[in-house]
Amino acid sequence: VSDGGLLEPGVHRAHGVADDAALVSAMLQVEVAWMRALADGGAASADHLDAVVRAVHGWQPTLDRTEIEDAGNPVLPLVRALRERVDDPDAARLLHAGLTSQDVLDSALMLLAQDATARLLVDLGRTAETLARLADEHRGSMMAGRTLTQYAVPTTFGLKAAQWLVAVLDAADHLEVVRRSLPVQCGGAAGTLSRAADLVADPGAAAAALADGLGLAWPGMPWHTRRAPVTRIGDAVVEILDALGVVAADLVTLGRPEVGEVREGPAPGRGGSSTMPHKQNPVLVTLVHAAALQAPQLGAQLHLCAGQAVDERPPGAWHAEWPALRRLLRLSVATTAQAAELVAGLRVDTEVMARRAHEAADQLLAERGADGTGDPAAYLGATDAFIDAALARFHGGTDGA
Amino acid sequence: VSDGGLLEPGVHRAHGVADDAALVSAMLQVEVAWMRALADGGAASADHLDAVVRAVHGWQPTLDRTEIEDAGNPVLPLVRALRERVDDPDAARLLHAGLTSQDVLDSALMLLAQDATARLLVDLGRTAETLARLADEHRGSMMAGRTLTQYAVPTTFGLKAAQWLVAVLDAADHLEVVRRSLPVQCGGAAGTLSRAADLVADPGAAAAALADGLGLAWPGMPWHTRRAPVTRIGDAVVEILDALGVVAADLVTLGRPEVGEVREGPAPGRGGSSTMPHKQNPVLVTLVHAAALQAPQLGAQLHLCAGQAVDERPPGAWHAEWPALRRLLRLSVATTAQAAELVAGLRVDTEVMARRAHEAADQLLAERGADGTGDPAAYLGATDAFIDAALARFHGGTDGA
Amino acid sequence: VSDGGLLEPGVHRAHGVADDAALVSAMLQVEVAWMRALADGGAASADHLDAVVRAVHGWQPTLDRTEIEDAGNPVLPLVRALRERVDDPDAARLLHAGLTSQDVLDSALMLLAQDATARLLVDLGRTAETLARLADEHRGSMMAGRTLTQYAVPTTFGLKAAQWLVAVLDAADHLEVVRRSLPVQCGGAAGTLSRAADLVADPGAAAAALADGLGLAWPGMPWHTRRAPVTRIGDAVVEILDALGVVAADLVTLGRPEVGEVREGPAPGRGGSSTMPHKQNPVLVTLVHAAALQAPQLGAQLHLCAGQAVDERPPGAWHAEWPALRRLLRLSVATTAQAAELVAGLRVDTEVMARRAHEAADQLLAERGADGTGDPAAYLGATDAFIDAALARFHGGTDGA
Amino acid sequence: VSDGGLLEPGVHRAHGVADDAALVSAMLQVEVAWMRALADGGAASADHLDAVVRAVHGWQPTLDRTEIEDAGNPVLPLVRALRERVDDPDAARLLHAGLTSQDVLDSALMLLAQDATARLLVDLGRTAETLARLADEHRGSMMAGRTLTQYAVPTTFGLKAAQWLVAVLDAADHLEVVRRSLPVQCGGAAGTLSRAADLVADPGAAAAALADGLGLAWPGMPWHTRRAPVTRIGDAVVEILDALGVVAADLVTLGRPEVGEVREGPAPGRGGSSTMPHKQNPVLVTLVHAAALQAPQLGAQLHLCAGQAVDERPPGAWHAEWPALRRLLRLSVATTAQAAELVAGLRVDTEVMARRAHEAADQLLAERGADGTGDPAAYLGATDAFIDAALARFHGGTDGA
């Protein structure tokens, strides 16, 4: 066991996301789809394709770790093992013909991203729904506004939820844009499709067929050294964790016993201490907060590699992308699931909010000056209008990105 | 002198970008535009507005550093000094009324970003034009394709230029999207526009008027703690430096004397050594490469802050954004100007390229197998088609973002 | 399978380093050592200790992922499961008494670091030995010195190896210093050893006994929120990868076919291409280079958490350390093993070096001016003296840290 | 004005640290010291040295920004301008002879680091003194211990101060170690001292003399591509900001109005709001917290460059170090000064602490179980012993690094 799950609490929520089995399966999908593209282009027969489909069917190979290192990536060992399974020698020869390792691995990673982003969108949707409900329900739940840690003017918990909501909607819209253009990689040895051009009349058409077969986009050229498809996934995912991180950071404060305005809901068996029987630790808050502290470095890793993608395919800058991208996908899927559960279970104590706002009324109304009425609830400005704007955005699905 | 210019060669190319004078000017623009919005809303008279406009006209204040620290930001000292200059006491009182420091500083930073991104787009456009020319001119300039540092299959310099081109176009499109929605900040003390609502009937309309006056967008709500507007600038700018970084990284290799295929052009007085008279160092290549090594950390800084934007306005996470954003704007403007000059001056040695490709023909054609013709120029696959696709993208201006 | 090995080529070289099984084993070691400390302090009997030792013996628990998330860390589920296995109810009650989760996990992570750093030092030692040999053997192997990618003055490969050597020695010395003071964590619920003080007369002595039992240091106080022990491991490990990264970056250049001065040695089955039969990719160079691109962000992650370690134990900043520390340990152990093999197998082509130096003699001697003899070998300055200094450092083992 | 001071509140506290004037002065010091070393070695006469000393005396050159970019660094323009000022042509020729730009700039940066670290140590010393006083004075100031944001067991403010203290002492010790070995750079064009060896009999002795003249260490070899001297400064400085960051993060919580246990002291004119008259924002807390959010990325930048220091002197990886190092020095000096003032002015409200601990006694004593006395002050465990250990460390000055 070397999988690190013990040090990533909640990562089981990302079960199947970008793990080794999913990667192998995605790489095999790419090889089969390419064989189909070759068949479409007349380079392979239906029998060749069948032979490869048969060989892949139900196959769950275990790749040798030494071979992966010797190849520098998992594609070569996989292709080699698959060729041995294909019972038609011509089909075995045609398998992978015209592709390079990076075509297979990049495309497979895009498939993993497609899966992960679908899951992210579902959980962001659940979170948005909850937040929209909270924004509406609590439009009258007055609380102290806090700036630079001190009391400022009154606000409402509804507006806070509305702000969280719009951040989630913006991040989801951003992800949706990225998701729609996840590209297939297809360039052959050095991005010229030279070998494919020997096999089929129109290698660009074969690349487009590969994309179609996988549900990805063909951007018209390979992108072996243009890594924006990777960094844009990273940026969008980090933006999600930024948005959820703010929710968690707010709850770190609002759930302190001295504040006690909004707390993580209890769950059986959750949040206990190894030593203190009374403890009810805000576990989901902690884990979401921790994720927001980790995401920026992972996103930076992707950009760093993108700026060093030298030659026709780079030595190292490509390899250094993989663990960061994989980790970002798994971390974000797990965290987004945690966040959806967290907001759904929040305990909002409107009485504490109101009592505090009244006790702090002098400070909360100081801005208004001497003619203040003394009732913080009469000094809520545009809170309702802002909540309405956020809810309209949520219901209309208009893109504010 | 503490401005660090000595350690940022070429930063003078970003003259006026996000420097202190530009920031002061932008903050004053915000205050005047807000005064106009108050006048539009009936809270101030034309005379009040005039008094403020007069006071601002031609004024170039020097702010006291201790006062900036005491306030935690430069807005309060600026407002205080400006109030003293306004000769109408009522106007002085109304100045800044309803805004908070963050409204002014965030909006001013968006104005600085507007200026910087305009300059970026101009220089990216110049770079794209050059690269499109190179891609077309060199579609027949065969060279060795290199992967993992070793010879792979033949390619052309035209395709390399086309790849650089598409990366630049993608980055420019991305920036354009971000630029179009740079938002005004307008929320008052704690994001409720409470004070503004006491002054005007429709504070949202005042915020929209502020946006109009500044050429920014009003997103319908303040974003004191939703920092995607800031991180998206960062992500787009880092993507630009990723794209230019690849150009530089390629030139680091191609311009080595042992390779000698593409070199930075000479410029009088440039690239000399303090000790070796013959030296012609690739200075612009070096500086663009250096910029690509710096951008990811700066982008990560913005995301890190975004995930910690607690309360109604955060203690620290906001402040830690500023130097990174400022540096990213200045670095990218200077680097993009350097890159435009760099690509315009490239010395492409097609003879060296061809000679090397022929000498390495055995390796470059190994993929093709025994029936290779021996002429690498006959194994260029889809290079032309890819160049056409890139040029169509350039001429059509279609958005691949 | 979710362990990511497919995307971390060579990580099997870090087998057993900081993986889940090693972590469980280390946590159990901590619990047993604490039970022994309690027994030493008179709080537990020899029978109690025996009962715990028996329960742990040969036990390889699988912890439930949901329970880990519910607890926020793996300690509570482990303690709970272990308590069930201890057949003496009093011993079960005493187990873990006085500790908090963080005591166990931090101490266990230090044990993992102790193991990983031991392995790092062995492989750094092997690397240093090879480099010392290369420095000595090649003190006469003249080659072109290159600065800013262009020919500068002559140097020798011996000096290059000597520079690599000193970087490795410095990094190893730094690691050794850190390794010698890896601390035990022992503070109880909130860093006061309150419960331990109810159990034993001198809780500080119990902490010291715990440290003794584990081969760690007791720094006199817990460090729940002072994370320098963690960041110092990170800094030292990143420094190692910096040093090895330079070796790899140099080999990226020197091993290009156009340069051909030093190449990664061949190994059966290594470096092949999925499509090009002739390819001999520099795989170890690529992977070491990739590691150097990843380490800085991982080290930054640790520092970022260290600066946010709020309260008596923080919500999130602690949790966000774990995956980065684990990854850094595994990455560095695998990379250091790769680097040791890489330098041992280097193919140094002194003829190519000499030929190039002579061909470039005009440039390499330009600094010397008109009275240059024309023989680059006569312009090697202090190269020999510097090699001697490096070798003296290697043989003397003097600490330059 | 482009110096960014408006966006770095408090940076005036780092006046003269690593600014352009200080850099020019340091570079001139290096040139003079090298001239002296040449004179010592017999390559220059006393008259030559005098001519250079005269030319430098009182000179405050303004370097042309275009020339800096053309050279890629500020050394060449400075040497050129200085040569014009030296009235003895032989002296002018000898000036800088045998050095390369990197020798001058790296050595100058070490001088700037020497100055900055001296200032850091002074302010860390002031902070430590205050914290030692607070630890001792407040050893009886019971307060609630908080873990994962919730009440845990009782602790004292004295222990909290003691933990802050030890972190500061550790960081200061670490910095002291780094400071003692700040090295001179001296390698000539490509790290061989080839030209120097033509000028003096023993170029290593000249390098050592240069070091002596500057108060730096000569490590026996140049370190153009071994950047541990730079990363170690970075790591030590980041560790300082980690330590101070924890103080600030604690104060973010403890100074909230709902907690009110420890607050930043008031200062005339500090912490006001641009809109709310009552506001007393914790400005220094905010700025120190912001610094801790920025330091890790800056430190990572240095490591990233260190791992890419290719060839005999690298194209870009060196240049990308400078702004990060400069910023880290200035940020840390300003922040350390702010922190010293912050801790000196803290308002500790022991009554609030005690009242809260008593109110929360049930929870704070839950760990102790049913036989708890109900008085949290009776459950303080080893707090006093830990405070004593910290104070002994402070008074003894023993190195816990």
PDB file of C-alpha atoms in Angstrom, chain D residues 198-307:
ATOM      1  CA  ASP D 198      46.864  35.636 -15.947  1.00  0.00           C
ATOM      2  CA  LEU D 199      46.990  38.643 -13.664  1.00  0.00           C
ATOM      3  CA  VAL D 200      47.998  37.213 -10.310  1.00  0.00           C
ATOM      4  CA  ALA D 201      49.979  34.199  -9.228  1.00  0.00           C
ATOM      5  CA  ASP D 202      47.294  32.753  -6.984  1.00  0.00           C
ATOM      6  CA  PRO D 203      43.775  33.573  -8.125  1.00  0.00           C
ATOM      7  CA  GLY D 204      42.292  31.679  -5.192  1.00  0.00           C
ATOM      8  CA  ALA D 205      44.198  33.985  -2.856  1.00  0.00           C
ATOM      9  CA  ALA D 206      42.800  36.960  -4.736  1.00  0.00           C
ATOM     10  CA  ALA D 207      39.303  35.581  -4.276  1.00  0.00           C
ATOM     11  CA  ALA D 208      39.979  35.116  -0.584  1.00  0.00           C
ATOM     12  CA  ALA D 209      41.275  38.677  -0.387  1.00  0.00           C
ATOM     13  CA  LEU D 210      38.135  39.905  -2.079  1.00  0.00           C
ATOM     14  CA  ALA D 211      36.083  38.067   0.514  1.00  0.00           C
ATOM     15  CA  ASP D 212      38.120  39.545   3.344  1.00  0.00           C
ATOM     16  CA  GLY D 213      37.750  43.007   1.966  1.00  0.00           C
ATOM     17  CA  LEU D 214      33.979  42.642   1.894  1.00  0.00           C
ATOM     18  CA  GLY D 215      33.473  40.750   5.134  1.00  0.00           C
ATOM     19  CA  LEU D 216      32.188  37.724   3.244  1.00  0.00           C
ATOM     20  CA  ALA D 217      33.400  34.119   3.147  1.00  0.00           C
ATOM     21  CA  TRP D 218      35.388  32.564   0.314  1.00  0.00           C
ATOM     22  CA  PRO D 219      34.049  29.032  -0.091  1.00  0.00           C
ATOM     23  CA  GLY D 220      37.053  27.875  -2.123  1.00  0.00           C
ATOM     24  CA  MET D 221      35.208  27.781  -5.438  1.00  0.00           C
ATOM     25  CA  PRO D 222      32.774  29.965  -7.310  1.00  0.00           C
ATOM     26  CA  TRP D 223      29.094  29.070  -7.039  1.00  0.00           C
ATOM     27  CA  HIS D 224      27.708  30.516 -10.254  1.00  0.00           C
ATOM     28  CA  THR D 225      25.544  27.438 -10.716  1.00  0.00           C
ATOM     29  CA  ARG D 226      25.334  26.194  -7.115  1.00  0.00           C
ATOM     30  CA  ARG D 227      22.713  28.466  -5.660  1.00  0.00           C
ATOM     31  CA  ALA D 228      22.374  27.108  -2.120  1.00  0.00           C
ATOM     32  CA  PRO D 229      23.819  30.385  -0.769  1.00  0.00           C
ATOM     33  CA  VAL D 230      20.786  32.105  -2.234  1.00  0.00           C
ATOM     34  CA  THR D 231      18.161  29.514  -1.374  1.00  0.00           C
ATOM     35  CA  ARG D 232      19.450  29.259   2.191  1.00  0.00           C
ATOM     36  CA  ILE D 233      18.950  32.972   2.690  1.00  0.00           C
ATOM     37  CA  GLY D 234      15.477  32.513   1.290  1.00  0.00           C
ATOM     38  CA  ASP D 235      14.656  29.525   3.477  1.00  0.00           C
ATOM     39  CA  ALA D 236      15.853  31.253   6.628  1.00  0.00           C
ATOM     40  CA  VAL D 237      13.955  34.434   5.853  1.00  0.00           C
ATOM     41  CA  VAL D 238      10.773  32.533   5.035  1.00  0.00           C
ATOM     42  CA  GLU D 239      11.140  30.684   8.328  1.00  0.00           C
ATOM     43  CA  ILE D 240      11.197  34.057  10.079  1.00  0.00           C
ATOM     44  CA  LEU D 241       8.003  35.111   8.358  1.00  0.00           C
ATOM     45  CA  ASP D 242       6.447  31.732   9.182  1.00  0.00           C
ATOM     46  CA  ALA D 243       7.170  32.361  12.851  1.00  0.00           C
ATOM     47  CA  LEU D 244       5.834  35.908  12.796  1.00  0.00           C
ATOM     48  CA  GLY D 245       2.911  34.759  10.687  1.00  0.00           C
ATOM     49  CA  VAL D 246       1.750  32.466  13.451  1.00  0.00           C
ATOM     50  CA  VAL D 247       1.796  35.370  15.903  1.00  0.00           C
ATOM     51  CA  ALA D 248      -0.291  37.405  13.480  1.00  0.00           C
ATOM     52  CA  ALA D 249      -2.671  34.533  12.725  1.00  0.00           C
ATOM     53  CA  ASP D 250      -3.244  34.025  16.445  1.00  0.00           C
ATOM     54  CA  LEU D 251      -3.892  37.729  16.878  1.00  0.00           C
ATOM     55  CA  VAL D 252      -6.376  37.730  13.993  1.00  0.00           C
ATOM     56  CA  THR D 253      -8.448  35.450  16.180  1.00  0.00           C
ATOM     57  CA  LEU D 254      -7.628  36.669  19.666  1.00  0.00           C
ATOM     58  CA  GLY D 255      -8.253  40.293  18.697  1.00  0.00           C
ATOM     59  CA  ARG D 256     -11.693  39.756  17.213  1.00  0.00           C
ATOM     60  CA  PRO D 257     -14.301  41.616  19.254  1.00  0.00           C
ATOM     61  CA  GLU D 258     -16.066  38.327  20.061  1.00  0.00           C
ATOM     62  CA  VAL D 259     -12.853  36.969  21.593  1.00  0.00           C
ATOM     63  CA  GLY D 260     -11.123  40.115  22.823  1.00  0.00           C
ATOM     64  CA  GLU D 261      -8.273  38.443  24.677  1.00  0.00           C
ATOM     65  CA  VAL D 262      -5.253  40.035  23.020  1.00  0.00           C
ATOM     66  CA  ARG D 263      -5.427  43.068  20.780  1.00  0.00           C
ATOM     67  CA  GLU D 264      -2.996  45.101  18.773  1.00  0.00           C
ATOM     68  CA  GLY D 265      -2.237  48.240  20.745  1.00  0.00           C
ATOM     69  CA  PRO D 266      -3.508  51.545  19.484  1.00  0.00           C
ATOM     70  CA  ALA D 267      -1.204  54.086  17.888  1.00  0.00           C
ATOM     71  CA  PRO D 268      -2.146  57.642  17.024  1.00  0.00           C
ATOM     72  CA  GLY D 269      -3.523  57.803  13.509  1.00  0.00           C
ATOM     73  CA  ARG D 270      -3.346  54.075  12.950  1.00  0.00           C
ATOM     74  CA  GLY D 271      -6.095  51.643  12.045  1.00  0.00           C
ATOM     75  CA  GLY D 272      -8.765  54.146  11.107  1.00  0.00           C
ATOM     76  CA  SER D 273     -11.299  53.462   8.397  1.00  0.00           C
ATOM     77  CA  SER D 274     -12.032  55.633   5.407  1.00  0.00           C
ATOM     78  CA  THR D 275     -15.693  55.522   6.319  1.00  0.00           C
ATOM     79  CA  MET D 276     -16.334  54.215   9.839  1.00  0.00           C
ATOM     80  CA  PRO D 277     -15.221  56.555  12.626  1.00  0.00           C
ATOM     81  CA  HIS D 278     -15.207  53.909  15.371  1.00  0.00           C
ATOM     82  CA  LYS D 279     -12.959  51.471  13.540  1.00  0.00           C
ATOM     83  CA  GLN D 280      -9.689  50.387  15.114  1.00  0.00           C
ATOM     84  CA  ASN D 281      -8.328  47.956  12.557  1.00  0.00           C
ATOM     85  CA  PRO D 282      -5.439  45.717  13.567  1.00  0.00           C
ATOM     86  CA  VAL D 283      -3.089  47.106  10.939  1.00  0.00           C
ATOM     87  CA  LEU D 284       0.188  45.572  11.986  1.00  0.00           C
ATOM     88  CA  VAL D 285      -1.479  42.200  12.498  1.00  0.00           C
ATOM     89  CA  THR D 286      -2.908  42.477   9.016  1.00  0.00           C
ATOM     90  CA  LEU D 287       0.388  43.387   7.410  1.00  0.00           C
ATOM     91  CA  VAL D 288       2.390  40.703   9.198  1.00  0.00           C
ATOM     92  CA  HIS D 289      -0.258  38.146   8.283  1.00  0.00           C
ATOM     93  CA  ALA D 290      -0.124  39.328   4.661  1.00  0.00           C
ATOM     94  CA  ALA D 291       3.659  38.954   4.631  1.00  0.00           C
ATOM     95  CA  ALA D 292       3.408  35.347   5.795  1.00  0.00           C
ATOM     96  CA  LEU D 293       1.073  34.681   2.883  1.00  0.00           C
ATOM     97  CA  GLN D 294       3.643  36.036   0.450  1.00  0.00           C
ATOM     98  CA  ALA D 295       6.938  34.620   1.636  1.00  0.00           C
ATOM     99  CA  PRO D 296       6.574  30.953   0.608  1.00  0.00           C
ATOM    100  CA  GLN D 297       6.117  31.766  -3.089  1.00  0.00           C
ATOM    101  CA  LEU D 298       9.178  34.020  -3.009  1.00  0.00           C
ATOM    102  CA  GLY D 299      11.248  31.296  -1.412  1.00  0.00           C
ATOM    103  CA  ALA D 300       9.999  28.783  -3.972  1.00  0.00           C
ATOM    104  CA  GLN D 301      11.087  31.139  -6.739  1.00  0.00           C
ATOM    105  CA  LEU D 302      14.666  30.957  -5.490  1.00  0.00           C
ATOM    106  CA  HIS D 303      14.632  27.157  -5.351  1.00  0.00           C
ATOM    107  CA  LEU D 304      13.082  26.902  -8.770  1.00  0.00           C
ATOM    108  CA  CYS D 305      15.914  28.947 -10.223  1.00  0.00           C
ATOM    109  CA  ALA D 306      18.500  26.981  -8.283  1.00  0.00           C
ATOM    110  CA  GLY D 307      17.412  23.749  -9.934  1.00  0.00           C
TER     111      GLY D 307
END
